[in-house]
Amino acid sequence: MILELVLAVHTIVAALWTGATVFIAGAIIPAAKSEQFGSAALSIITRRYRYLTIGSVLLLLFSGGHLAGTLYTFETLQGSGRGHLVLAMVVLWLVLAHLAVFGYRKLTATDDESVAEAATAARPLFYAGSVVSVLLLIVAGLL
Ligand code: HEM
């Protein structure tokens, strides 16, 4: 019962975080680049994404750690195909966490920066974050 609950939390948080990352890259950044909304709207969006990122990084680590500790041993993690997928998930989690943190820092427009400039600076990080998000979901789908 606990394991199923942890896996459900893990999967829901994974979907929310990867989905938000792809949405920012595909919708928010193009709209910000063409100044369709102002810095106040952008700072609300960026702040919410920051909270989601911090919560997701921690929840995925704890729930993933529990899943790994329950379903795998040290040997099966490094010696089985499924174990390698879980290790790939951990590496991609670390990469996405860094891209997300640097990304929302760039997307936070400074006083002397326009919304379009902040979006342009953040774009490569969110595009890379979207690629990593899709890779994570592929790895999860293979499990
Ligand atoms: C520290 C980071 C993470 C750890 C330790 C971890 C670990 C795990 C483990 C052990 C499982 C169960 C594997 C099995 O059933 O044999 C799992 C499943 C899953 N993980 Fe992660 N994970 C992490 C991060 C992520 C991230 C960032 C995502 C984002 C997409 C993700 C998405 C999933 C999904 C969707 C499943 C369910 C797969 C299924 O059984 O259908 N995980 N994870």
Tab-separated table of C-alpha atoms and ligand atoms in Angstrom:
chain	number	residue	atom	x	y	z
A	1	MET	CA	0.000	0.000	0.000
A	2	ILE	CA	2.761	2.519	0.980
A	3	LEU	CA	4.815	1.607	-2.098
A	4	GLU	CA	1.898	2.246	-4.462
A	5	LEU	CA	1.206	5.571	-2.740
A	6	VAL	CA	4.861	6.633	-3.026
A	7	LEU	CA	4.973	5.589	-6.697
A	8	ALA	CA	1.768	7.591	-7.347
A	9	VAL	CA	3.204	10.714	-5.667
A	10	HIS	CA	6.472	10.201	-7.575
A	11	THR	CA	4.698	9.896	-10.925
A	12	ILE	CA	2.324	12.871	-10.357
A	13	VAL	CA	5.167	15.186	-9.263
A	14	ALA	CA	7.272	14.004	-12.235
A	15	ALA	CA	4.414	14.824	-14.628
A	16	LEU	CA	3.803	18.299	-13.107
A	17	TRP	CA	7.482	19.349	-13.115
A	18	THR	CA	8.347	18.070	-16.594
A	19	GLY	CA	5.037	19.420	-17.959
A	20	ALA	CA	5.638	22.892	-16.472
A	21	THR	CA	9.184	22.965	-17.878
A	22	VAL	CA	7.999	22.130	-21.397
A	23	PHE	CA	5.083	24.634	-21.113
A	24	ILE	CA	7.416	27.477	-20.117
A	25	ALA	CA	9.722	26.660	-23.074
A	26	GLY	CA	6.857	26.246	-25.556
A	27	ALA	CA	4.381	28.939	-24.485
A	28	ILE	CA	5.579	31.341	-21.793
A	29	ILE	CA	8.975	32.193	-23.326
A	30	PRO	CA	7.635	32.891	-26.858
A	31	ALA	CA	4.893	35.102	-25.365
A	32	ALA	CA	7.404	36.934	-23.134
A	33	LYS	CA	9.837	37.390	-26.040
A	34	SER	CA	7.090	39.227	-27.986
A	35	GLU	CA	6.216	41.231	-24.816
A	36	GLN	CA	2.645	39.832	-24.734
A	37	PHE	CA	2.694	40.385	-20.965
A	38	GLY	CA	4.589	42.569	-18.474
A	39	SER	CA	7.243	41.933	-15.829
A	40	ALA	CA	4.628	41.548	-13.052
A	41	ALA	CA	3.012	38.599	-14.837
A	42	LEU	CA	6.411	37.095	-15.648
A	43	SER	CA	7.540	37.326	-12.017
A	44	ILE	CA	4.366	35.521	-10.817
A	45	ILE	CA	4.937	32.722	-13.359
A	46	THR	CA	8.651	32.454	-12.497
A	47	ARG	CA	7.974	32.420	-8.747
A	48	ARG	CA	5.389	29.623	-9.078
A	49	TYR	CA	7.801	27.603	-11.249
A	50	ARG	CA	10.537	28.129	-8.632
A	51	TYR	CA	8.260	26.761	-5.863
A	52	LEU	CA	7.276	23.797	-8.086
A	53	THR	CA	10.944	23.107	-8.867
A	54	ILE	CA	12.087	23.176	-5.236
A	55	GLY	CA	9.148	20.987	-4.148
A	56	SER	CA	9.626	18.552	-7.049
A	57	VAL	CA	13.390	18.165	-6.599
A	58	LEU	CA	12.884	17.254	-2.924
A	59	LEU	CA	9.762	15.086	-3.356
A	60	LEU	CA	11.273	13.146	-6.301
A	61	LEU	CA	14.478	12.582	-4.323
A	62	PHE	CA	12.670	11.291	-1.215
A	63	SER	CA	10.015	9.242	-3.061
A	64	GLY	CA	12.566	7.968	-5.620
A	65	GLY	CA	14.987	7.118	-2.823
A	66	HIS	CA	12.259	5.164	-1.046
A	67	LEU	CA	11.347	3.322	-4.256
A	68	ALA	CA	14.984	2.547	-5.022
A	69	GLY	CA	15.659	1.414	-1.455
A	70	THR	CA	12.587	-0.868	-1.462
A	71	LEU	CA	12.687	-2.300	-4.990
A	72	TYR	CA	16.455	-2.542	-5.585
A	73	THR	CA	19.670	-3.600	-3.907
A	74	PHE	CA	23.050	-2.028	-4.618
A	75	GLU	CA	23.784	-4.986	-6.907
A	76	THR	CA	20.505	-4.854	-8.861
A	77	LEU	CA	20.787	-1.059	-9.264
A	78	GLN	CA	24.157	-1.314	-10.986
A	79	GLY	CA	23.749	-4.810	-12.446
A	80	SER	CA	20.283	-4.874	-14.093
A	81	GLY	CA	18.640	-3.111	-17.025
A	82	ARG	CA	15.911	-1.632	-14.772
A	83	GLY	CA	18.594	-0.568	-12.287
A	84	HIS	CA	20.453	1.277	-15.023
A	85	LEU	CA	17.204	3.048	-15.963
A	86	VAL	CA	16.778	4.198	-12.354
A	87	LEU	CA	20.406	5.440	-12.264
A	88	ALA	CA	19.780	7.270	-15.567
A	89	MET	CA	16.703	8.817	-13.900
A	90	VAL	CA	18.874	10.115	-11.030
A	91	VAL	CA	21.441	11.663	-13.418
A	92	LEU	CA	18.693	13.299	-15.525
A	93	TRP	CA	16.997	14.544	-12.312
A	94	LEU	CA	20.260	16.262	-11.327
A	95	VAL	CA	20.667	17.827	-14.794
A	96	LEU	CA	17.037	19.028	-14.902
A	97	ALA	CA	17.328	20.483	-11.389
A	98	HIS	CA	20.329	22.608	-12.461
A	99	LEU	CA	18.750	23.692	-15.755
A	100	ALA	CA	15.526	24.642	-13.932
A	101	VAL	CA	17.294	26.684	-11.225
A	102	PHE	CA	19.548	28.560	-13.678
A	103	GLY	CA	16.552	28.893	-16.013
A	104	TYR	CA	14.201	30.593	-13.554
A	105	ARG	CA	17.047	32.824	-12.355
A	106	LYS	CA	17.556	34.014	-15.962
A	107	LEU	CA	13.782	34.380	-16.464
A	108	THR	CA	13.547	36.701	-13.451
A	109	ALA	CA	13.826	40.095	-15.189
A	110	THR	CA	16.183	42.489	-13.365
A	111	ASP	CA	15.296	46.204	-13.041
A	112	ASP	CA	17.282	47.198	-16.129
A	113	GLU	CA	16.173	44.195	-18.199
A	114	SER	CA	13.034	43.955	-20.358
A	115	VAL	CA	10.734	40.914	-20.288
A	116	ALA	CA	11.911	40.027	-23.818
A	117	GLU	CA	15.580	40.180	-22.778
A	118	ALA	CA	14.968	37.936	-19.743
A	119	ALA	CA	13.050	35.447	-21.911
A	120	THR	CA	15.825	35.421	-24.525
A	121	ALA	CA	18.439	34.757	-21.831
A	122	ALA	CA	16.389	31.924	-20.279
A	123	ARG	CA	15.345	30.259	-23.563
A	124	PRO	CA	18.341	27.910	-24.112
A	125	LEU	CA	18.063	26.620	-20.518
A	126	PHE	CA	14.342	25.836	-20.865
A	127	TYR	CA	14.836	24.245	-24.307
A	128	ALA	CA	17.545	21.992	-22.815
A	129	GLY	CA	15.269	21.368	-19.804
A	130	SER	CA	12.476	20.276	-22.158
A	131	VAL	CA	14.766	17.777	-23.902
A	132	VAL	CA	15.849	16.375	-20.503
A	133	SER	CA	12.183	16.230	-19.377
A	134	VAL	CA	11.225	14.175	-22.453
A	135	LEU	CA	14.226	11.882	-21.897
A	136	LEU	CA	13.105	11.405	-18.251
A	137	LEU	CA	9.596	10.457	-19.324
A	138	ILE	CA	11.019	8.005	-21.902
A	139	VAL	CA	13.190	6.405	-19.189
A	140	ALA	CA	10.145	6.213	-16.889
A	141	GLY	CA	8.096	4.690	-19.702
A	142	LEU	CA	10.731	1.972	-20.192
A	143	LEU	CA	10.467	0.999	-16.493
B	1	HEM	C1	16.568	11.223	-7.366
B	1	HEM	C2	15.787	11.102	-8.385
B	1	HEM	C3	14.958	9.874	-8.694
B	1	HEM	C4	15.022	8.591	-8.204
B	1	HEM	C5	15.971	8.022	-7.158
B	1	HEM	C6	13.974	7.821	-8.878
B	1	HEM	C7	13.739	6.465	-8.637
B	1	HEM	C8	12.690	5.757	-9.183
B	1	HEM	C9	12.415	4.347	-8.912
B	1	HEM	C10	13.259	3.451	-8.023
B	1	HEM	C11	11.297	4.024	-9.588
B	1	HEM	C12	10.594	2.645	-9.628
B	1	HEM	C13	11.251	1.826	-10.680
B	1	HEM	C14	10.624	0.443	-10.800
B	1	HEM	O1	9.408	0.325	-10.829
B	1	HEM	O2	11.383	-0.523	-10.897
B	1	HEM	C15	10.862	5.212	-10.313
B	1	HEM	C16	9.735	5.248	-11.105
B	1	HEM	C17	9.380	6.375	-11.812
B	1	HEM	N1	10.061	7.563	-11.875
B	1	HEM	FE1	11.692	8.103	-10.825
B	1	HEM	N2	13.293	8.627	-9.750
B	1	HEM	C18	13.871	9.881	-9.677
B	1	HEM	C19	13.534	10.995	-10.387
B	1	HEM	C20	12.517	10.994	-11.317
B	1	HEM	C21	12.238	12.125	-12.168
B	1	HEM	C22	12.994	13.447	-12.212
B	1	HEM	C23	11.177	11.788	-12.955
B	1	HEM	C24	10.561	12.691	-14.013
B	1	HEM	C25	10.030	12.271	-15.112
B	1	HEM	C26	10.782	10.420	-12.568
B	1	HEM	C27	9.710	9.709	-13.086
B	1	HEM	C28	9.350	8.417	-12.715
B	1	HEM	C29	8.143	7.733	-13.186
B	1	HEM	C30	7.085	8.314	-14.126
B	1	HEM	C31	8.158	6.453	-12.610
B	1	HEM	C32	7.089	5.356	-12.752
B	1	HEM	C33	7.519	4.364	-13.771
B	1	HEM	C34	6.516	3.216	-13.796
B	1	HEM	O3	6.670	2.272	-13.027
B	1	HEM	O4	5.602	3.303	-14.593
B	1	HEM	N3	11.626	9.973	-11.563
B	1	HEM	N4	11.729	6.253	-10.045
